[in-house]
C-alpha cells in the first residue's frame, strides 16, 4: 500500500513559492489587534484567512464576538481522531518603527545564515506558523481531496491583547469545537534541522501600577527635598521586588513552585543548546538571574518578574525641573507549575499595596493572567507527533520548555478537556515582539511538511494506513 | 522738597489696567525656548519686549547670539548707582496640556482668594515679574521724563534651557553691562502683603542617563529571568541613590555642605510661614525628606536629589510583554553653599558609573549645572531694597531662602563682579512649571510699585532726594 504522505510532500515542494506568496499577502495586512485604529485591518486579516480556508475546501466562516472575530472552519474525514488547530491572526504592535530595516508590513525576503528568511511583524508570531498547517491542509486536500482525519480550525484576533473573548466563545461552542487533541504552532525548534516538542509553558500575571504623590506636578527647586517624589518612590518600590540573589522578594512567591526534577535538569543539560550563541545574538556574554539555575532552567522552569514599561515626569529634549504628580509602571511575572495565576496576582497586589509608602497612593490594574502549563508527554498523540517530526527531519524531536505563555492551552484543557500538542517551527533569534521579526523559509517549509506528516500519523492512530 | 515717587505711584495706579493688557499681550506669545518648533515665537517675544522698552524711552535692541537673542536696553540718569535688570522672556513648555483649565497661551483673568489673578504659562516665571520693573520704568519715564539712576536691561531667551549663550554674551559685553548692582525678580514673597528679599538660592546639577542591556528589545517570556532587564536595573540604580533616612547615598555628597547657622534656623522658625497650608495646597499632609530638618530648612539650606523623568519599555494601552534594550532617566540635584556644582556633577557621574551593574552599559549626559548662591545681606543696596519694600507694604521684608536656582546670579558675580538683589513677587502656590501657572494681580501691582520705590531708593544712595 502506497504511503499517502509522499505525494503530499511532493505537492508541498511544487507549491512552496506560492505558499511564500500567500504568507506575504497575510503579512501585508497590519492586523495590530491592540490598536483600535487598525480594527478594520484586523478584521480584514480574519476575512483573508477564512477565504483561504474556504478555497482549500473547508467549511469556513468569520464569527462575531464582542471584539475581534473568530475564524472557524471544519472539514476532513468523517471518522478518526478529531484535531483542533488553534492560531491567532493578530500581531504585536511594530514600535519602535525606526529600528526596522524594512517596513514591518512590507514583508521582505532577505538572505541569512539558514538561507532566505521573510521579515515582517507577525512573520513567526503567529502568521507564518499558522500557515504551516494551513498549507499542509491545502496540499493534502489538493492531492487526496480530503483530510485524513476530522479537523476543526479556531483562529482568534486577540491573542496579543489577553484573548478577552476567547473563553466565552469556546464555552458557547463546545459541541462545534469538540475534539480529541489540539495542535498549536507558536513555539520553537532548537535549530532548522533539530525539531522540538514543547511540554512546558510559563504562566503570566501582568499588572499596571500608578503611584501618586503630590496633587499636581511641582517645580523641583521650590519643593525638592521636602515632598515625596513619585518617581523616587516608584524606583524604590520596584527595586524592592528583587533581592541581591536575583530572586523575587515577595514573601510566598515561590511557595507553590514545583522543584526542578533531576530528570529534566539532566535532559536539558544534554540538549544541543548553544548558550553562548543565544546570548551573543542579543549582545550579552553571560546569563544573569536567580542564583543556582542555568539559563534554560531559569527560562523554562523558574518564575521571574520583569518591569515591561515605566514612565513619568519629563522625557523630552533637555532639562525640565519637575517633580511629577504621578509615576507609572507595567510589570509582569512569569509563572511555573504549580503556581496559580490568580493567587500570585492577588499576592503581588497585596504586596505592592503593603510596600507603597505612606506618603503616596497606589492604583493597580490587572491586565491579564494565565496559569503555567505542563502537557503530558506520554500520550499517543505525542508519540504520533514524534514520529511525524522524525519522518521529516530524520531525527527525534527534543522535549523542551518555553519561557513564554500561551494561555489558550489552559483554556482548551479547562473548557474542552483537551491536551495540546505544541509543535513549533520558530527559532530563538526570530525576534518575536521586537523590530525585524523574521521566519526562516526553511523552517516554514519543514513546518508545512511536518504538519502534513502529522495528519498522516493522526490517521494511523485512527487505524488508517 | 516733594517726593518724586508719589506721582509715579499715582501714574502706576492710573495705568494698571493697561499694564495688565500689556502683560497679557506678552503672555500670548508662546516663547517656549526649548522647542525649536517655537523658535519664531521666541524671537517674537524678544522683539515685543525690545519695542516696549524703546517705547518707554530707553535705547533698546535685539542682539543675536548662537541661539535665542538677547534684549539689551540702556537709559536713565547720567550719574548715580548703575543698576542692571535681568529677566528672561522664554517660558517652560506647557505640557501636560490636558490639565490646563484655560489654554496656556490665552491669558485669562480669574477670581481667587487674593482677588483677580492672570493664568498663563509664563505668568509669573518670568514675564509677569519681568514687567514689574518694566512698568515701573514706564511710569517713572512718563512722570519725570527719565529714570533717577543709570540702568541697563539684559533679558535672555534661554533661561529654561540652561542659558547656553548667556555667559559668552556677558563676557563679550562687559563694558556695556557694567553696573554696581543687579536686580532680578524671579523669587517669591511670603504673602501678597508680606514682602521678602531672597538671600539664598540653591544650585543645580542636571543629568540624563541611559542604561542599556541587551542589544535589542526582547520578548519577556522567551528571555525573562535569564537576562538583565534595563528597567529592573534602572530602578535598582535610582533607588540606591537614597538611604532610609532620606539622605542622598553618594559618598562625599554632603562634604562641602555648610552646616545650618543657628541664627538662620531661628529666623526661619519665626517666619509667618504656614507649613500646613503649603502642603495642603499640593494635597499632602506632612513633609518628608532628610531626617532632622524642617520643611523650610530642607528646601532652602539642604541639598537633594530628584528624578525628573523616567521612561523605557512599553507605556501604551494594555499589555506588551517586552524587556526593552534601553531605559532612561533624567535627574537633578539641588545644591547649597559651599557645594561646587562641577565637583558634585563629577562625583555624581563617577558614582553612577560605579554602581552601574556589570551586565549593563550606562551613558550619562550633563544637561547643565549652576552653583548655589548666598548673597550678602548687609550692603547699602539691600538696605535700599528693604526701605523700598517697607514703603510700599508698610512692613519690613522677611529675609528668605529659595529652593530653586537662578544661575545668572552666579554668572553676574563671576563675570561682572555684581551682587544681585533678589526681590520677587511670586507666591508659593503660583504653580511654576506646572499647569495653570498664575500671577496674582495684587502682586503684579505691588511689584510695579516696589520697583518704582526701589528706583527712588537707589537714587537716594547716589545722593539724590
PDB file of C-alpha atoms in Angstrom, chain A residues 231 314-320, chain B residues 206-209 238 306-311 328-332 365 367:
ATOM      1  CA  UNK A 231       9.490  58.850  40.629  1.00  0.00           C
ATOM      2  CA  UNK A 314       9.648  64.754  31.690  1.00  0.00           C
ATOM      3  CA  UNK A 315      11.163  62.777  28.839  1.00  0.00           C
ATOM      4  CA  UNK A 316      11.559  65.369  26.111  1.00  0.00           C
ATOM      5  CA  UNK A 317      14.714  67.141  24.991  1.00  0.00           C
ATOM      6  CA  UNK A 318      16.816  68.966  27.538  1.00  0.00           C
ATOM      7  CA  UNK A 319      16.088  69.665  31.155  1.00  0.00           C
ATOM      8  CA  UNK A 320      12.756  70.204  32.883  1.00  0.00           C
TER       9      UNK A 320
ATOM     10  CA  UNK B 206      21.094  68.014  35.895  1.00  0.00           C
ATOM     11  CA  UNK B 207      21.938  64.736  34.229  1.00  0.00           C
ATOM     12  CA  UNK B 208      20.313  62.392  31.762  1.00  0.00           C
ATOM     13  CA  UNK B 209      21.190  58.716  31.853  1.00  0.00           C
ATOM     14  CA  UNK B 238      17.977  55.004  41.089  1.00  0.00           C
ATOM     15  CA  UNK B 306      15.105  64.222  42.436  1.00  0.00           C
ATOM     16  CA  UNK B 307      14.333  62.040  39.487  1.00  0.00           C
ATOM     17  CA  UNK B 308      12.630  64.386  36.977  1.00  0.00           C
ATOM     18  CA  UNK B 309      11.689  61.888  34.315  1.00  0.00           C
ATOM     19  CA  UNK B 310      11.870  58.191  33.614  1.00  0.00           C
ATOM     20  CA  UNK B 311      10.956  56.181  30.525  1.00  0.00           C
ATOM     21  CA  UNK B 328      16.254  56.273  30.577  1.00  0.00           C
ATOM     22  CA  UNK B 329      16.055  58.792  33.380  1.00  0.00           C
ATOM     23  CA  UNK B 330      16.593  62.490  33.943  1.00  0.00           C
ATOM     24  CA  UNK B 331      17.643  63.506  37.420  1.00  0.00           C
ATOM     25  CA  UNK B 332      18.861  66.620  39.156  1.00  0.00           C
ATOM     26  CA  UNK B 365      24.842  63.483  29.654  1.00  0.00           C
ATOM     27  CA  UNK B 367      22.341  68.890  30.886  1.00  0.00           C
TER      28      UNK B 367
END
